[in-house]
Each structure stands twice: as structure tokens, then as C-alpha cells.
Amino acid sequence: MPVILFQGDSITDAGRNRTTAGENNSAALGVGYPLIAASHMLRAHPDSGLHIFNRGISGDKVPQLQARWETDTIALKPDILSILVGVNDLWHKLNGNSSGTVAEFESQYNALIEGTKAALPSVRLVILEPFVLVTGAVDSKWFPEFDERRAAAARVARRAGATFIPLQSMFTQLARSAPPAYWLGDGVHPTIAGHAAIADSWREAVGL
């Protein structure tokens, strides 16, 4: 009975009902890419016994994931663990609510993954690249540091042998077919179309 867990910040949270903890539950999965991906997987694999959870929490940075990891991740014993984190680590810094560096982000992320692999040696790790588009809350002040953080996430995935999903290039390409706000309403949070694009990329990369 494979367990799939989506972890991250508000992009993963997507308004999920946190009082409803059950698997394969639309309210508990939120209204974003975890729900879209889960609905397709459950439809395509009715006999696989999939158990799909969402434990994303809006506003989280890597240290907040670490603080709740034992309860919200390790205890669920996922077979596939999907993580999308990183945008708040810079956004909060730009807003004056954090002072973390790229090096700290990378070392903290590495530590989180190493601890996960020690506790769950057979887990398949899926790391999603942080992404933004220049619109809404995102302007030139985000760069080049945001690109450096994307590169750090890629290095974390490579060291861990994780499946890495390069979402920035996907959204950059999509923004050629419709304005950035069509995909990421405020430059950070996906619209329905943006969430669908992430879900498609996730299922293709994971093979489900």
C-alpha cells in the first residue's frame, strides 16, 4: 500500500483543511497540485492501494519543516516523499523577517534530507525546484539570489539521488504563451493553470 506525501509551504498547502488528516481526501489535499496529481493517480491506479497525504503549511521555510518533520513526515512512513520549499526563505528575507543566506538554506536542506534518509532508508525522494515569475510581488530585487537558491535546491537533490523537477524552466516557457500572472497570480502562488502544470510535471517525473 504505497504512501505518497506532499510537503512544503503555501504552494503545496493550497488551502488544505488541516483538521481533516485522512489520505485521499479532497479537503485534506487542498486545491492545488497535490489534489490534481492525486486525482489522476487514483483514477489511473484504482487497484494500487495508494495513500496520498498533503502536509504543506503556508509560510514555512526549511527550519519550520525541520521542526515538524518527525510528526508530519517520518511518522507517516512515506514511500514517495515530495518536497517543494525555498521561496519563503528568500521572500521573508526581502520583507525583513529573515536573514538566512543561500549557504544556510543549502546546509539546512541537506541536513533535512540526510535525516530523512536515515529514518526512511527506502523512501523515494522528489525535490521540486522553487520558481517565480516577474509579476505581482516578484521584481528585480529577487535576483540573482533566487537563482542561487534554485541552484542550491538542485545540488541538494543531486547529492541525495532524488528525482528533481525543474519547474522554473517550465514556467518561463509557459509565460511565453500567456502572461506570467496567468500561471502565477502574484509571481509566486500558482493559479489553477499553474497548479495543473506542476501536477503534470510531477506525474511525468515520478511515473504515476
PDB file of C-alpha atoms in Angstrom:
ATOM      1  CA  MET A   1       0.000   0.000   0.000  1.00  0.00           C
ATOM      2  CA  PRO A   2       2.225   2.867  -1.253  1.00  0.00           C
ATOM      3  CA  VAL A   3       2.153   6.107   0.738  1.00  0.00           C
ATOM      4  CA  ILE A   4       2.755   9.373  -1.120  1.00  0.00           C
ATOM      5  CA  LEU A   5       3.371  12.532   0.904  1.00  0.00           C
ATOM      6  CA  PHE A   6       3.453  16.097  -0.408  1.00  0.00           C
ATOM      7  CA  GLN A   7       5.399  18.502   1.798  1.00  0.00           C
ATOM      8  CA  GLY A   8       6.215  22.188   1.563  1.00  0.00           C
ATOM      9  CA  ASP A   9       4.875  25.688   2.048  1.00  0.00           C
ATOM     10  CA  SER A  10       1.752  27.533   0.862  1.00  0.00           C
ATOM     11  CA  ILE A  11       2.118  26.349  -2.730  1.00  0.00           C
ATOM     12  CA  THR A  12       1.686  22.785  -1.505  1.00  0.00           C
ATOM     13  CA  ASP A  13      -0.700  23.671   1.344  1.00  0.00           C
ATOM     14  CA  ALA A  14      -3.105  25.275  -1.160  1.00  0.00           C
ATOM     15  CA  GLY A  15      -5.794  25.895   1.443  1.00  0.00           C
ATOM     16  CA  ARG A  16      -5.995  22.323   2.694  1.00  0.00           C
ATOM     17  CA  ASN A  17      -8.244  21.535   5.652  1.00  0.00           C
ATOM     18  CA  ARG A  18      -5.754  20.760   8.426  1.00  0.00           C
ATOM     19  CA  THR A  19      -8.414  19.262  10.693  1.00  0.00           C
ATOM     20  CA  THR A  20      -9.010  16.515   8.120  1.00  0.00           C
ATOM     21  CA  ALA A  21      -5.923  14.338   8.205  1.00  0.00           C
ATOM     22  CA  GLY A  22      -7.091  11.328   6.196  1.00  0.00           C
ATOM     23  CA  GLU A  23      -5.496  10.169   2.998  1.00  0.00           C
ATOM     24  CA  ASN A  24      -7.103  10.517  -0.450  1.00  0.00           C
ATOM     25  CA  ASN A  25      -9.377  13.231   0.926  1.00  0.00           C
ATOM     26  CA  SER A  26     -10.084  16.247  -1.271  1.00  0.00           C
ATOM     27  CA  ALA A  27     -10.387  18.682   1.637  1.00  0.00           C
ATOM     28  CA  ALA A  28      -7.159  17.436   3.215  1.00  0.00           C
ATOM     29  CA  LEU A  29      -5.296  17.657  -0.095  1.00  0.00           C
ATOM     30  CA  GLY A  30      -6.145  21.324  -0.719  1.00  0.00           C
ATOM     31  CA  VAL A  31      -7.000  22.864  -4.060  1.00  0.00           C
ATOM     32  CA  GLY A  32      -3.561  22.798  -5.694  1.00  0.00           C
ATOM     33  CA  TYR A  33      -1.189  20.444  -7.458  1.00  0.00           C
ATOM     34  CA  PRO A  34      -1.333  17.692  -4.767  1.00  0.00           C
ATOM     35  CA  LEU A  35      -5.090  17.335  -5.323  1.00  0.00           C
ATOM     36  CA  ILE A  36      -4.751  17.428  -9.104  1.00  0.00           C
ATOM     37  CA  ALA A  37      -1.922  14.884  -9.123  1.00  0.00           C
ATOM     38  CA  ALA A  38      -3.710  12.679  -6.581  1.00  0.00           C
ATOM     39  CA  SER A  39      -6.974  12.676  -8.516  1.00  0.00           C
ATOM     40  CA  HIS A  40      -5.233  11.484 -11.671  1.00  0.00           C
ATOM     41  CA  MET A  41      -3.157   8.859  -9.841  1.00  0.00           C
ATOM     42  CA  LEU A  42      -6.141   7.451  -8.001  1.00  0.00           C
ATOM     43  CA  ARG A  43      -8.133   7.333 -11.228  1.00  0.00           C
ATOM     44  CA  ALA A  44      -5.310   5.665 -13.149  1.00  0.00           C
ATOM     45  CA  HIS A  45      -4.340   3.154 -10.454  1.00  0.00           C
ATOM     46  CA  PRO A  46      -7.512   2.023  -8.646  1.00  0.00           C
ATOM     47  CA  ASP A  47      -6.000  -1.291  -7.569  1.00  0.00           C
ATOM     48  CA  SER A  48      -2.679   0.040  -6.271  1.00  0.00           C
ATOM     49  CA  GLY A  49      -3.820   0.908  -2.743  1.00  0.00           C
ATOM     50  CA  LEU A  50      -2.374   4.428  -2.892  1.00  0.00           C
ATOM     51  CA  HIS A  51      -2.498   6.525   0.278  1.00  0.00           C
ATOM     52  CA  ILE A  52      -1.876  10.183  -0.579  1.00  0.00           C
ATOM     53  CA  PHE A  53      -1.312  12.906   2.028  1.00  0.00           C
ATOM     54  CA  ASN A  54      -0.615  16.644   1.998  1.00  0.00           C
ATOM     55  CA  ARG A  55       1.246  18.209   4.919  1.00  0.00           C
ATOM     56  CA  GLY A  56       2.284  21.528   3.370  1.00  0.00           C
ATOM     57  CA  ILE A  57       1.999  24.562   5.652  1.00  0.00           C
ATOM     58  CA  SER A  58       1.750  28.130   4.386  1.00  0.00           C
ATOM     59  CA  GLY A  59       4.735  30.313   5.222  1.00  0.00           C
ATOM     60  CA  ASP A  60       7.129  27.509   6.005  1.00  0.00           C
ATOM     61  CA  LYS A  61      10.844  27.744   5.358  1.00  0.00           C
ATOM     62  CA  VAL A  62      13.291  24.855   5.727  1.00  0.00           C
ATOM     63  CA  PRO A  63      13.705  25.356   9.522  1.00  0.00           C
ATOM     64  CA  GLN A  64       9.925  25.127  10.001  1.00  0.00           C
ATOM     65  CA  LEU A  65       9.856  21.880   8.036  1.00  0.00           C
ATOM     66  CA  GLN A  66      12.625  20.525  10.249  1.00  0.00           C
ATOM     67  CA  ALA A  67      10.725  21.447  13.420  1.00  0.00           C
ATOM     68  CA  ARG A  68       7.675  19.400  12.437  1.00  0.00           C
ATOM     69  CA  TRP A  69       9.359  16.688  10.381  1.00  0.00           C
ATOM     70  CA  GLU A  70       9.108  13.825  12.859  1.00  0.00           C
ATOM     71  CA  THR A  71       5.334  14.172  13.219  1.00  0.00           C
ATOM     72  CA  ASP A  72       4.394  15.380   9.753  1.00  0.00           C
ATOM     73  CA  THR A  73       6.745  13.229   7.687  1.00  0.00           C
ATOM     74  CA  ILE A  74       8.685  10.452   9.415  1.00  0.00           C
ATOM     75  CA  ALA A  75       5.636   9.159  11.302  1.00  0.00           C
ATOM     76  CA  LEU A  76       3.707   8.744   8.032  1.00  0.00           C
ATOM     77  CA  LYS A  77       6.470   6.487   6.615  1.00  0.00           C
ATOM     78  CA  PRO A  78       6.039   7.632   3.017  1.00  0.00           C
ATOM     79  CA  ASP A  79       7.253   5.511   0.139  1.00  0.00           C
ATOM     80  CA  ILE A  80       7.402   8.638  -2.031  1.00  0.00           C
ATOM     81  CA  LEU A  81       8.181  11.974  -0.379  1.00  0.00           C
ATOM     82  CA  SER A  82       7.730  15.118  -2.455  1.00  0.00           C
ATOM     83  CA  ILE A  83       9.170  18.423  -1.173  1.00  0.00           C
ATOM     84  CA  LEU A  84       8.711  21.953  -2.536  1.00  0.00           C
ATOM     85  CA  VAL A  85      10.335  24.626  -0.376  1.00  0.00           C
ATOM     86  CA  GLY A  86      12.557  27.669  -0.828  1.00  0.00           C
ATOM     87  CA  VAL A  87      10.531  30.657  -1.960  1.00  0.00           C
ATOM     88  CA  ASN A  88       9.739  31.832   1.583  1.00  0.00           C
ATOM     89  CA  ASP A  89      13.389  31.538   2.567  1.00  0.00           C
ATOM     90  CA  LEU A  90      14.064  34.484   0.257  1.00  0.00           C
ATOM     91  CA  TRP A  91      10.669  36.243   0.309  1.00  0.00           C
ATOM     92  CA  HIS A  92      10.751  36.584   4.103  1.00  0.00           C
ATOM     93  CA  LYS A  93      14.315  37.875   3.853  1.00  0.00           C
ATOM     94  CA  LEU A  94      13.268  40.561   1.376  1.00  0.00           C
ATOM     95  CA  ASN A  95      10.445  41.532   3.750  1.00  0.00           C
ATOM     96  CA  GLY A  96      12.882  41.849   6.652  1.00  0.00           C
ATOM     97  CA  ASN A  97      11.550  38.805   8.517  1.00  0.00           C
ATOM     98  CA  SER A  98      14.520  36.512   7.939  1.00  0.00           C
ATOM     99  CA  SER A  99      18.261  36.811   7.427  1.00  0.00           C
ATOM    100  CA  GLY A 100      19.181  33.385   6.083  1.00  0.00           C
ATOM    101  CA  THR A 101      21.854  33.062   3.421  1.00  0.00           C
ATOM    102  CA  VAL A 102      21.951  30.773   0.409  1.00  0.00           C
ATOM    103  CA  ALA A 103      24.639  28.690   2.124  1.00  0.00           C
ATOM    104  CA  GLU A 104      22.452  28.298   5.220  1.00  0.00           C
ATOM    105  CA  PHE A 105      19.470  27.327   3.078  1.00  0.00           C
ATOM    106  CA  GLU A 106      21.518  24.645   1.358  1.00  0.00           C
ATOM    107  CA  SER A 107      23.063  23.252   4.540  1.00  0.00           C
ATOM    108  CA  GLN A 108      19.712  23.164   6.344  1.00  0.00           C
ATOM    109  CA  TYR A 109      18.048  21.489   3.357  1.00  0.00           C
ATOM    110  CA  ASN A 110      20.872  18.944   3.151  1.00  0.00           C
ATOM    111  CA  ALA A 111      20.501  18.174   6.852  1.00  0.00           C
ATOM    112  CA  LEU A 112      16.744  17.703   6.470  1.00  0.00           C
ATOM    113  CA  ILE A 113      17.234  15.264   3.603  1.00  0.00           C
ATOM    114  CA  GLU A 114      20.056  13.370   5.290  1.00  0.00           C
ATOM    115  CA  GLY A 115      17.957  12.898   8.417  1.00  0.00           C
ATOM    116  CA  THR A 116      15.033  11.738   6.300  1.00  0.00           C
ATOM    117  CA  LYS A 117      17.138   9.144   4.501  1.00  0.00           C
ATOM    118  CA  ALA A 118      18.491   7.869   7.816  1.00  0.00           C
ATOM    119  CA  ALA A 119      14.991   7.444   9.230  1.00  0.00           C
ATOM    120  CA  LEU A 120      13.408   6.209   5.973  1.00  0.00           C
ATOM    121  CA  PRO A 121      16.174   4.447   4.043  1.00  0.00           C
ATOM    122  CA  SER A 122      13.854   3.124   1.321  1.00  0.00           C
ATOM    123  CA  VAL A 123      11.986   6.373   0.646  1.00  0.00           C
ATOM    124  CA  ARG A 124      11.951   7.777  -2.884  1.00  0.00           C
ATOM    125  CA  LEU A 125      12.681  11.487  -2.703  1.00  0.00           C
ATOM    126  CA  VAL A 126      11.203  14.002  -5.129  1.00  0.00           C
ATOM    127  CA  ILE A 127      12.513  17.571  -4.874  1.00  0.00           C
ATOM    128  CA  LEU A 128      10.697  20.309  -6.760  1.00  0.00           C
ATOM    129  CA  GLU A 129      12.650  23.353  -7.853  1.00  0.00           C
ATOM    130  CA  PRO A 130      11.479  26.675  -6.354  1.00  0.00           C
ATOM    131  CA  PHE A 131      10.105  29.020  -9.010  1.00  0.00           C
ATOM    132  CA  VAL A 132       8.856  32.571  -9.557  1.00  0.00           C
ATOM    133  CA  LEU A 133       7.858  34.801 -12.446  1.00  0.00           C
ATOM    134  CA  VAL A 134       8.370  38.560 -12.529  1.00  0.00           C
ATOM    135  CA  THR A 135       4.898  39.872 -11.792  1.00  0.00           C
ATOM    136  CA  GLY A 136       2.968  40.916  -8.673  1.00  0.00           C
ATOM    137  CA  ALA A 137       5.213  40.520  -5.624  1.00  0.00           C
ATOM    138  CA  VAL A 138       8.264  39.500  -7.644  1.00  0.00           C
ATOM    139  CA  ASP A 139      10.600  42.158  -9.051  1.00  0.00           C
ATOM    140  CA  SER A 140      14.292  42.620  -9.830  1.00  0.00           C
ATOM    141  CA  LYS A 141      15.238  42.585  -6.109  1.00  0.00           C
ATOM    142  CA  TRP A 142      14.671  38.822  -6.093  1.00  0.00           C
ATOM    143  CA  PHE A 143      17.626  38.253  -8.391  1.00  0.00           C
ATOM    144  CA  PRO A 144      20.260  36.896  -8.603  1.00  0.00           C
ATOM    145  CA  GLU A 145      19.749  35.382  -5.142  1.00  0.00           C
ATOM    146  CA  PHE A 146      16.630  33.473  -6.102  1.00  0.00           C
ATOM    147  CA  ASP A 147      18.531  31.793  -8.934  1.00  0.00           C
ATOM    148  CA  GLU A 148      21.268  30.877  -6.462  1.00  0.00           C
ATOM    149  CA  ARG A 149      18.680  29.238  -4.218  1.00  0.00           C
ATOM    150  CA  ARG A 150      17.258  27.288  -7.153  1.00  0.00           C
ATOM    151  CA  ALA A 151      20.748  26.014  -7.876  1.00  0.00           C
ATOM    152  CA  ALA A 152      21.152  25.077  -4.207  1.00  0.00           C
ATOM    153  CA  ALA A 153      17.945  23.010  -4.326  1.00  0.00           C
ATOM    154  CA  ALA A 154      19.261  21.214  -7.402  1.00  0.00           C
ATOM    155  CA  ARG A 155      22.511  20.388  -5.604  1.00  0.00           C
ATOM    156  CA  VAL A 156      20.585  19.049  -2.611  1.00  0.00           C
ATOM    157  CA  ALA A 157      18.598  16.790  -4.922  1.00  0.00           C
ATOM    158  CA  ARG A 158      21.706  15.603  -6.734  1.00  0.00           C
ATOM    159  CA  ARG A 159      23.546  14.738  -3.509  1.00  0.00           C
ATOM    160  CA  ALA A 160      20.521  12.808  -2.256  1.00  0.00           C
ATOM    161  CA  GLY A 161      19.930  10.950  -5.508  1.00  0.00           C
ATOM    162  CA  ALA A 162      16.441  12.456  -5.564  1.00  0.00           C
ATOM    163  CA  THR A 163      14.164  12.942  -8.547  1.00  0.00           C
ATOM    164  CA  PHE A 164      14.496  16.653  -9.344  1.00  0.00           C
ATOM    165  CA  ILE A 165      11.685  18.506 -11.132  1.00  0.00           C
ATOM    166  CA  PRO A 166      12.908  21.726 -12.831  1.00  0.00           C
ATOM    167  CA  LEU A 167       9.851  23.946 -12.565  1.00  0.00           C
ATOM    168  CA  GLN A 168      11.469  27.324 -13.270  1.00  0.00           C
ATOM    169  CA  SER A 169      12.223  26.495 -16.889  1.00  0.00           C
ATOM    170  CA  MET A 170       8.702  25.129 -17.249  1.00  0.00           C
ATOM    171  CA  PHE A 171       7.081  28.351 -16.014  1.00  0.00           C
ATOM    172  CA  THR A 172       9.471  30.517 -18.044  1.00  0.00           C
ATOM    173  CA  GLN A 173       8.377  28.629 -21.146  1.00  0.00           C
ATOM    174  CA  LEU A 174       4.700  28.792 -20.198  1.00  0.00           C
ATOM    175  CA  ALA A 175       4.963  32.566 -19.751  1.00  0.00           C
ATOM    176  CA  ARG A 176       5.635  32.811 -23.472  1.00  0.00           C
ATOM    177  CA  SER A 177       2.148  31.503 -24.193  1.00  0.00           C
ATOM    178  CA  ALA A 178       0.248  33.653 -21.658  1.00  0.00           C
ATOM    179  CA  PRO A 179       1.210  36.469 -19.268  1.00  0.00           C
ATOM    180  CA  PRO A 180       3.105  35.467 -16.087  1.00  0.00           C
ATOM    181  CA  ALA A 181       0.067  36.250 -13.906  1.00  0.00           C
ATOM    182  CA  TYR A 182      -1.947  33.660 -15.841  1.00  0.00           C
ATOM    183  CA  TRP A 183       0.309  30.977 -14.317  1.00  0.00           C
ATOM    184  CA  LEU A 184       1.457  32.559 -11.039  1.00  0.00           C
ATOM    185  CA  GLY A 185      -1.054  35.121  -9.841  1.00  0.00           C
ATOM    186  CA  ASP A 186       1.330  37.115  -7.655  1.00  0.00           C
ATOM    187  CA  GLY A 187       4.528  35.817  -9.189  1.00  0.00           C
ATOM    188  CA  VAL A 188       4.794  33.102  -6.513  1.00  0.00           C
ATOM    189  CA  HIS A 189       1.487  31.291  -5.994  1.00  0.00           C
ATOM    190  CA  PRO A 190       0.162  29.257  -8.906  1.00  0.00           C
ATOM    191  CA  THR A 191      -3.240  29.808 -10.442  1.00  0.00           C
ATOM    192  CA  ILE A 192      -5.386  26.811 -11.342  1.00  0.00           C
ATOM    193  CA  ALA A 193      -3.482  26.579 -14.615  1.00  0.00           C
ATOM    194  CA  GLY A 194      -0.157  26.806 -12.814  1.00  0.00           C
ATOM    195  CA  HIS A 195      -1.075  24.079 -10.345  1.00  0.00           C
ATOM    196  CA  ALA A 196      -2.187  21.846 -13.219  1.00  0.00           C
ATOM    197  CA  ALA A 197       1.175  22.360 -14.917  1.00  0.00           C
ATOM    198  CA  ILE A 198       3.042  21.371 -11.745  1.00  0.00           C
ATOM    199  CA  ALA A 199       0.850  18.295 -11.308  1.00  0.00           C
ATOM    200  CA  ASP A 200       1.514  17.198 -14.890  1.00  0.00           C
ATOM    201  CA  SER A 201       5.263  17.639 -14.458  1.00  0.00           C
ATOM    202  CA  TRP A 202       5.216  15.785 -11.147  1.00  0.00           C
ATOM    203  CA  ARG A 203       3.342  12.780 -12.522  1.00  0.00           C
ATOM    204  CA  GLU A 204       5.572  12.606 -15.583  1.00  0.00           C
ATOM    205  CA  ALA A 205       8.756  12.762 -13.494  1.00  0.00           C
ATOM    206  CA  VAL A 206       7.545  10.235 -10.911  1.00  0.00           C
ATOM    207  CA  GLY A 207       5.941   7.919 -13.420  1.00  0.00           C
ATOM    208  CA  LEU A 208       2.476   7.909 -11.887  1.00  0.00           C
TER     209      LEU A 208
END
